[in-house]
Coordinates of C-alpha atoms in Angstrom, one line a residue:
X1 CA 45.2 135.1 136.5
X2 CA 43.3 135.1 133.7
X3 CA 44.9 137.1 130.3
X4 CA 41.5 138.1 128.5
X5 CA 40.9 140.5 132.1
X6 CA 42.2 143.3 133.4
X7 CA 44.6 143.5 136.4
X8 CA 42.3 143.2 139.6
X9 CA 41.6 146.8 141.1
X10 CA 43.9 146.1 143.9
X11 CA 46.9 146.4 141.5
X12 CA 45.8 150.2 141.4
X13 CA 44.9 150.8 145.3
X14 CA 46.9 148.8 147.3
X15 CA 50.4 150.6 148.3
X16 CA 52.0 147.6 149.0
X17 CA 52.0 146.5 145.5
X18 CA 53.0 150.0 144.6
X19 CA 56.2 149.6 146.9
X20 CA 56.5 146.3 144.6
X21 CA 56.4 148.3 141.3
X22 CA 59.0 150.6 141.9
X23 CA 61.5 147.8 143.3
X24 CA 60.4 145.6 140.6
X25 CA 59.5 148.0 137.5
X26 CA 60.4 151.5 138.4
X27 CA 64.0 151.1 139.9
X28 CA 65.0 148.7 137.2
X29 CA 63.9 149.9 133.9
X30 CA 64.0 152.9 131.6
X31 CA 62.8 156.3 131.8
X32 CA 62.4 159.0 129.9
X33 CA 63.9 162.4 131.4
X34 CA 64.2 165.1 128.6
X35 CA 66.2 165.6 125.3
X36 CA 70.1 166.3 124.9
X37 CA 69.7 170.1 124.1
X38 CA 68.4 170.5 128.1
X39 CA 72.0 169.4 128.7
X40 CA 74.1 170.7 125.4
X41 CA 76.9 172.3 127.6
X42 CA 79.5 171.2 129.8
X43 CA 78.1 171.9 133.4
X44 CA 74.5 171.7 131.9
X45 CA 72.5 169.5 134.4
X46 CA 68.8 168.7 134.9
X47 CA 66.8 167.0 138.0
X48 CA 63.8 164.7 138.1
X49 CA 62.1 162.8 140.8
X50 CA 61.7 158.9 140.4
X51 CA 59.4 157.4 143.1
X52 CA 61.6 158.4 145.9
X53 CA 64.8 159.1 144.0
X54 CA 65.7 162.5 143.2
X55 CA 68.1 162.3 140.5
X56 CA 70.7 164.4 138.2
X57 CA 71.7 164.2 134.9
X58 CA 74.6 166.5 134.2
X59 CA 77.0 166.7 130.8
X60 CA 80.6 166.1 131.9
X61 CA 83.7 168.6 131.0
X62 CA 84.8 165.5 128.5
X63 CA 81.1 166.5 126.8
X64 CA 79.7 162.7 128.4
X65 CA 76.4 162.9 129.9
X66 CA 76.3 161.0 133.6
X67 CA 73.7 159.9 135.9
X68 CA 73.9 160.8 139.6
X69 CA 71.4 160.2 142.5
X70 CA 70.9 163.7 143.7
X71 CA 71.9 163.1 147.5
X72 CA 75.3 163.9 149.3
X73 CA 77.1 161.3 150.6
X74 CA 77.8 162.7 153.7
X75 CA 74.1 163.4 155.3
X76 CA 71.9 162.9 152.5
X77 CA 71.4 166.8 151.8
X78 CA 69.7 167.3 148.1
X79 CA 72.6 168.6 146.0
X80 CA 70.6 170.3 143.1
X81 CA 67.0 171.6 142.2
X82 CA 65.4 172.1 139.3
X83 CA 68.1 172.7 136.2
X84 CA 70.8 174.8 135.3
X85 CA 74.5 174.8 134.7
X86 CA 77.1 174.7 137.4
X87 CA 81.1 175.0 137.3
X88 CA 81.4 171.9 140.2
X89 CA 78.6 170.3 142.7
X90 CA 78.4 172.3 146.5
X91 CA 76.3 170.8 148.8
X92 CA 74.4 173.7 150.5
X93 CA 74.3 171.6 153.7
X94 CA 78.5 171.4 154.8
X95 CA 79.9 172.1 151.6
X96 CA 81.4 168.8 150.6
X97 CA 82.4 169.8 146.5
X98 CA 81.7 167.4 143.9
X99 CA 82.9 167.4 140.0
X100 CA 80.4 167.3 137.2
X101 CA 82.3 163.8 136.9
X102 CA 80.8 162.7 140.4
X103 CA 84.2 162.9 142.1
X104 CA 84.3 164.3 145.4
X105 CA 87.1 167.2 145.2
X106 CA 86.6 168.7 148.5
X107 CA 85.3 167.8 152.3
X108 CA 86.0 170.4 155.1
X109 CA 88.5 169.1 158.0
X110 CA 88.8 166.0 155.4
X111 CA 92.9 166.6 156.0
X112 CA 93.2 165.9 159.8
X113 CA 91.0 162.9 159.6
X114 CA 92.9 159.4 159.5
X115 CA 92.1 157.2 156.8
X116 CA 89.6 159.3 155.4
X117 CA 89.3 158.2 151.5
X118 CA 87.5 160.8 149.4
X119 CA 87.8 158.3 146.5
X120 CA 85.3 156.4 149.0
X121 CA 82.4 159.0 148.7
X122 CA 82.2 159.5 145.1
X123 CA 78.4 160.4 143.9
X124 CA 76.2 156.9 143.5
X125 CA 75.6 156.7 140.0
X126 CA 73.1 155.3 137.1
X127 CA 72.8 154.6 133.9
X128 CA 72.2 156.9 130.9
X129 CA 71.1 156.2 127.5
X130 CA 70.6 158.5 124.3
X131 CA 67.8 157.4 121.3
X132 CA 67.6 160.0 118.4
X133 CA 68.9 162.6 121.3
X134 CA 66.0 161.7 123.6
X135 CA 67.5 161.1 127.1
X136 CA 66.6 158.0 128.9
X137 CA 67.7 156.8 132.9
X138 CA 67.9 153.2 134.5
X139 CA 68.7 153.1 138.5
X140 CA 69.5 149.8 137.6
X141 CA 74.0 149.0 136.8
X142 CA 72.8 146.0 135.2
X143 CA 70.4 146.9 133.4
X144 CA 70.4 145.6 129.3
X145 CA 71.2 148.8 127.2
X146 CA 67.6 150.1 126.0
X147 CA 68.4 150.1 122.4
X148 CA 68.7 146.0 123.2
X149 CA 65.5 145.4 125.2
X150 CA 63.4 147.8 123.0
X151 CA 64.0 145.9 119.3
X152 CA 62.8 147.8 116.4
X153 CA 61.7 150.8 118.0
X154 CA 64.5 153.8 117.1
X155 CA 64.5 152.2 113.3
X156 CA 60.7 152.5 113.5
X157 CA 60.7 156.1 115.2
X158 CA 63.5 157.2 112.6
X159 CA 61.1 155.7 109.7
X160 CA 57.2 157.4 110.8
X161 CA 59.5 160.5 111.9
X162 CA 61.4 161.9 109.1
X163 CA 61.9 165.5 110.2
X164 CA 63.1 163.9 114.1
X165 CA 66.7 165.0 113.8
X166 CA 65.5 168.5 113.2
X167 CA 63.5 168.5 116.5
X168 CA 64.0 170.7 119.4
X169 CA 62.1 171.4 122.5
X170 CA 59.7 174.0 121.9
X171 CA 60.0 174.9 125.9
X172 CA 62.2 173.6 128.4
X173 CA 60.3 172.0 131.1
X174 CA 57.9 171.2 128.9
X175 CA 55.7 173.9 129.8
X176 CA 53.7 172.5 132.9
X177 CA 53.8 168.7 133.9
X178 CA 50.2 167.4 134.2
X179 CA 49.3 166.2 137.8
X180 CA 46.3 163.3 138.2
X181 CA 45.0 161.6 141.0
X182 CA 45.0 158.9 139.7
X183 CA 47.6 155.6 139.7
X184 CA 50.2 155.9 137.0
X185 CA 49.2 152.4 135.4
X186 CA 45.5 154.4 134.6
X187 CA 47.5 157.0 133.0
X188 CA 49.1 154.2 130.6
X189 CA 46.0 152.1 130.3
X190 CA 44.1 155.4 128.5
X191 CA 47.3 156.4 126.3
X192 CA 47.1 152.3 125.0
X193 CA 44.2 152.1 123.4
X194 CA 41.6 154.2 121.9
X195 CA 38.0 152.1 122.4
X196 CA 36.9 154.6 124.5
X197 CA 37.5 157.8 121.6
X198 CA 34.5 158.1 120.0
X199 CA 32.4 158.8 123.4
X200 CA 35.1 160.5 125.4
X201 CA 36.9 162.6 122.4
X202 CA 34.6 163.2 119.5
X203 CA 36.7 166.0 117.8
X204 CA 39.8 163.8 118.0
X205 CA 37.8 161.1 116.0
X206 CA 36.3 164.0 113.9
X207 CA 40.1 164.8 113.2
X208 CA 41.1 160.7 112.9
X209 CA 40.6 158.5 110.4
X210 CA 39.4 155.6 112.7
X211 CA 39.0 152.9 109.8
X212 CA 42.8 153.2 109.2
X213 CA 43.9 153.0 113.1
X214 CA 46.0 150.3 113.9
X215 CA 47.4 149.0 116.8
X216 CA 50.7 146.6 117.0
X217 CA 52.5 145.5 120.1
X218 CA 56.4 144.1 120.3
X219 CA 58.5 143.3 123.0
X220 CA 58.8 145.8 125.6
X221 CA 56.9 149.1 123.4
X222 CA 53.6 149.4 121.0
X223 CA 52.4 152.1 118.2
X224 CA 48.9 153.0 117.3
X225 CA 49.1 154.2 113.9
X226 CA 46.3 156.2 111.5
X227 CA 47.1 156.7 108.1
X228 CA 44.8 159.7 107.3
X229 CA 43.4 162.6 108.8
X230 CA 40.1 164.7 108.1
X231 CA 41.1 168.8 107.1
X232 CA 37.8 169.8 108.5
X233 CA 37.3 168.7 111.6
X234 CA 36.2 169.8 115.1
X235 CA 39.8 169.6 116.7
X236 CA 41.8 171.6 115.1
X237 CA 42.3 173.1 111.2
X238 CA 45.4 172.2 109.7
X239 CA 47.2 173.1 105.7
X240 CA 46.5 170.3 103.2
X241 CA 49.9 171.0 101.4
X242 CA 51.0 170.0 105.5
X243 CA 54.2 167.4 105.6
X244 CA 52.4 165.7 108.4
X245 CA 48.9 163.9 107.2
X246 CA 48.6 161.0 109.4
X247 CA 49.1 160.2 113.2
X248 CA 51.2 158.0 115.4
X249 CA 51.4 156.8 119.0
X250 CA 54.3 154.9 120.3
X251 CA 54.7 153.5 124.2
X252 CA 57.9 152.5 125.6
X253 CA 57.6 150.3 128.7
X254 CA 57.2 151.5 131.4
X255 CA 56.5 155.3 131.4
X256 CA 57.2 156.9 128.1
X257 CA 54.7 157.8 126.2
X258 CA 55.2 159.9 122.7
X259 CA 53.7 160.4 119.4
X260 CA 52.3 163.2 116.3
X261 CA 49.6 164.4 115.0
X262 CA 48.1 166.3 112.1
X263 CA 49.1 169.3 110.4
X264 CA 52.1 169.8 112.4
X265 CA 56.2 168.8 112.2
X266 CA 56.1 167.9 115.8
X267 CA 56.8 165.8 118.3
X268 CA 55.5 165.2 122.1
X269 CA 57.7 163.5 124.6
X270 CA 56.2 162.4 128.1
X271 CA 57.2 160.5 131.6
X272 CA 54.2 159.0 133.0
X273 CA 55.6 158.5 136.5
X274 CA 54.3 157.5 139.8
X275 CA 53.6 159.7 143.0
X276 CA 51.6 157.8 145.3
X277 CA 49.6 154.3 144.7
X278 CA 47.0 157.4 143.7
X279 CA 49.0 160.2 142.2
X280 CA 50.7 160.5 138.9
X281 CA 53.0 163.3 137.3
X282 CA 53.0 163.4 133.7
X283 CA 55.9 165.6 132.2
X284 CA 57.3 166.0 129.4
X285 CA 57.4 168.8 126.3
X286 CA 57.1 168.9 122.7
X287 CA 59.5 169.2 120.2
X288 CA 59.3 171.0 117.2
X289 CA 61.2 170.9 113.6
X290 CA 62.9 174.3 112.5
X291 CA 61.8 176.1 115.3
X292 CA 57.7 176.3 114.2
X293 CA 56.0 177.6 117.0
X294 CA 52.7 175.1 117.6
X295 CA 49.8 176.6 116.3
X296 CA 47.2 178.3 119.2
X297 CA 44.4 175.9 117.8
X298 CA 46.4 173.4 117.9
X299 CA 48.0 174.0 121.3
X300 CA 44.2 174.8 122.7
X301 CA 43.0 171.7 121.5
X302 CA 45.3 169.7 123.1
X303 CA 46.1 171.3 126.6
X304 CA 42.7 172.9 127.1
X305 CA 40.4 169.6 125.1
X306 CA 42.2 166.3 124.8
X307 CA 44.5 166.3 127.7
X308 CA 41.5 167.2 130.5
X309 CA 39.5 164.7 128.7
X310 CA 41.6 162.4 129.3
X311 CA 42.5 163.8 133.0
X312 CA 39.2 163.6 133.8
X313 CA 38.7 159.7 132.5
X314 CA 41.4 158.5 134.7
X315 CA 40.7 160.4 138.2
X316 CA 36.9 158.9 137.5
X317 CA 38.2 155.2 136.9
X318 CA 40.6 155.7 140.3
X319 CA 37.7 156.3 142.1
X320 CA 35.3 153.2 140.5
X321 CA 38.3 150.7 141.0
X322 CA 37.7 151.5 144.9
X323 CA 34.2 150.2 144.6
X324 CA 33.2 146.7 145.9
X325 CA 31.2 145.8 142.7
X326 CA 34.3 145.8 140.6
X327 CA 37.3 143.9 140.7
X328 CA 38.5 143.0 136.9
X329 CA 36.7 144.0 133.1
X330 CA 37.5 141.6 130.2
X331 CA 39.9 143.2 127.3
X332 CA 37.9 143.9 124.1
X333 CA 40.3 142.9 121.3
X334 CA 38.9 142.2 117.5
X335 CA 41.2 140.1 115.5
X336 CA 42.5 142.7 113.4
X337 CA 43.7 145.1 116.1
X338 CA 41.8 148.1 115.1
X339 CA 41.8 151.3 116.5
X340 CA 39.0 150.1 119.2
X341 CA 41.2 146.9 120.1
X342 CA 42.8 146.9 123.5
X343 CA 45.6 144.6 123.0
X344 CA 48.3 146.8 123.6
X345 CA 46.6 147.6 127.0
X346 CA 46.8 143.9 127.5
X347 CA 50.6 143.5 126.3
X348 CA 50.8 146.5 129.0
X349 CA 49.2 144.6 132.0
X350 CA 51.5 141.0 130.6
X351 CA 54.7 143.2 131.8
X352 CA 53.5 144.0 134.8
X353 CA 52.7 140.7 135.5
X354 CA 55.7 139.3 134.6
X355 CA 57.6 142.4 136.4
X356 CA 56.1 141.8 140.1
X357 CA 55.6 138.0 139.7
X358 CA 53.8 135.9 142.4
X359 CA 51.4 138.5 144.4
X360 CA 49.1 136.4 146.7
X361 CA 49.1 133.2 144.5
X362 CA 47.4 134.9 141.8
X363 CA 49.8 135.7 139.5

């Protein structure tokens, strides 16, 4: 296939490659779930849903946080919903009683069975990782510790974040999760690269020094950086005496997407994670230093301006990729990786590539 194009438009449509991604890229890598306050207490837990995993993460009596796929093992009844904090874990089906440690404690008529081993139906389990107190899952036992695959990226984060360890969610479950109809690799493709601002978000390049926007790409995660911002500007007003002049973008293969903007000590978090071959949930909140509530123009610009800009790019592009005139569109990359360069978006399709491997000879 050929590097300087995009991924063909069946790598958006077609479901069996979408049962490919989340074998190959979903199951086995790492995701972003939420941040370690959600889950500060012993019993805490919160729930997500991964392709077709419904998952828990719950902090342990010994204060450890553990993974657990969110299915009894008896007849495959959901244990949890939503989040909260619980003393042990009941299914609501028959009652089999789990501890926050995953142990099953209790399984009715379990005593007059012969050879029944409750050590034998303990709750299936993942892997859970901590950066700077942001919570991250891999389905995968085997999988390489985060912090190892994603070189550079925490020391960066800590260096272009200065007020991070003073973050907390401004609102658990992050307000309301974004849902698109649109494939999930869209989603990322738009958050990469920002050649398409200046038509499809003026006030954001009002608000952004684009002659400083950078983009730079490393192993598995990417940063689009602007140095400077504009005080008046059609986005959103902002103090000049603010801590926070410039803005930053980071993406962490595969689904996390974060960054900051102007004017503002804070921080946004996101999951971009797959549906449907067509449907995407976006989640996630934003964190804020010393409890300082967002400002309402702020908060209006970006829920009620940027984000359905951007909503509305990527439901339209879903429905051109189904069109028989279009199959692939060639990456526009200028040698010094401006802001208008799509090179991360092309780093972005390299991994996918080299996640799914051979797909009809033409990878």
């Amino acid at each position: 296939m050929n590097t300087n194009k995009s991924l063909p438009s069946r790598y958006y449509l077609d479901p069996e490659i979408h049962e490919k991604e989340k074998s190959k890229i979903l199951y086995t890598n790492w995701h972003y779930v939420g941040h370690v306050s959600q889950v500060a207490n012993p019993g805490d837990y919160l729930t997500l849903q991964l392709g077709d995993e419904s998952l828990i993460v719950i902090r342990g009596g010994d204060d450890v946080l553990r993974g657990f796929f969110n299915v009894c093992r008896h007849r495959a009844h959901i244990l949890l919903e939503g989040k909260g904090n619980v003393k042990s874990i009941t299914c609501p089906y028959h009652a089999w009683n789990y501890s926050r440690d995953g142990e099953l404690r209790h399984a009715g008529n379990a005593d007059k069975m012969i050879d029944f081993d409750k050590s034998e139906y303990c709750l299936s389990g993942f892997q859970v990782e901590t950066i700077c107190d942001f919570i991250f899952v891999n389905l995968d036992k085997n999988a390489t510790p985060l912090n190892n695959q994603a070189n550079g990226f925490e020391k960066d984060l800590r260096q272009r974040v200065p007020f991070l360890d003073r973050l907390k969610p401004l609102q658990y479950d992050t307000g309301r999760p974004f849902s698109i109809n649109a494939n999930w690799k869209i989603i990322v493709d738009n958050f990469l690269e920002c050649y398409h601002c200046k038509k499809a978000h003026p006030a954001f390049v009002d608000l952004i020094d684009m002659d400083q926007y950078e983009t730079k790409i490393y192993d598995i995660w990417s940063r689009q950086y602007a140095a400077d911002a504009n005080l008046e500007n059609k986005a959103y007003k902002f103090d000049k005496h603010a801590s926070v002049q410039d803005m930053c973008f980071w993406f962490l293969w595969p689904t996390t997407a974060l960054g900051y903007l102007p004017g503002i000590e804070a921080l946004f978090f996101s999951a971009i994670l797959p549906d449907s071959v067509d449907k995407t949930t976006r989640f996630g909140h934003w964190l804020v230093a010393n409890d300082t509530p967002l400002p309402d123009n702020f908060n209006n610009y970006m829920n009620n301006v940027l984000f359905i800009e951007d909503i509305d790019i990527c439901e339209s592009v879903q429905k051109g990729l189904g069109s028989k005139s279009y199959d692939q569109g060639p990456f526009m990359i200028d040698p010094n990786h401006s802001g208008i360069s799509e090179i991360a978006v092309q780093h972005f399709h390299g991994l996918i590539k080299q996640s799914l491997g051979d797909i009809d000879g033409n990878v």
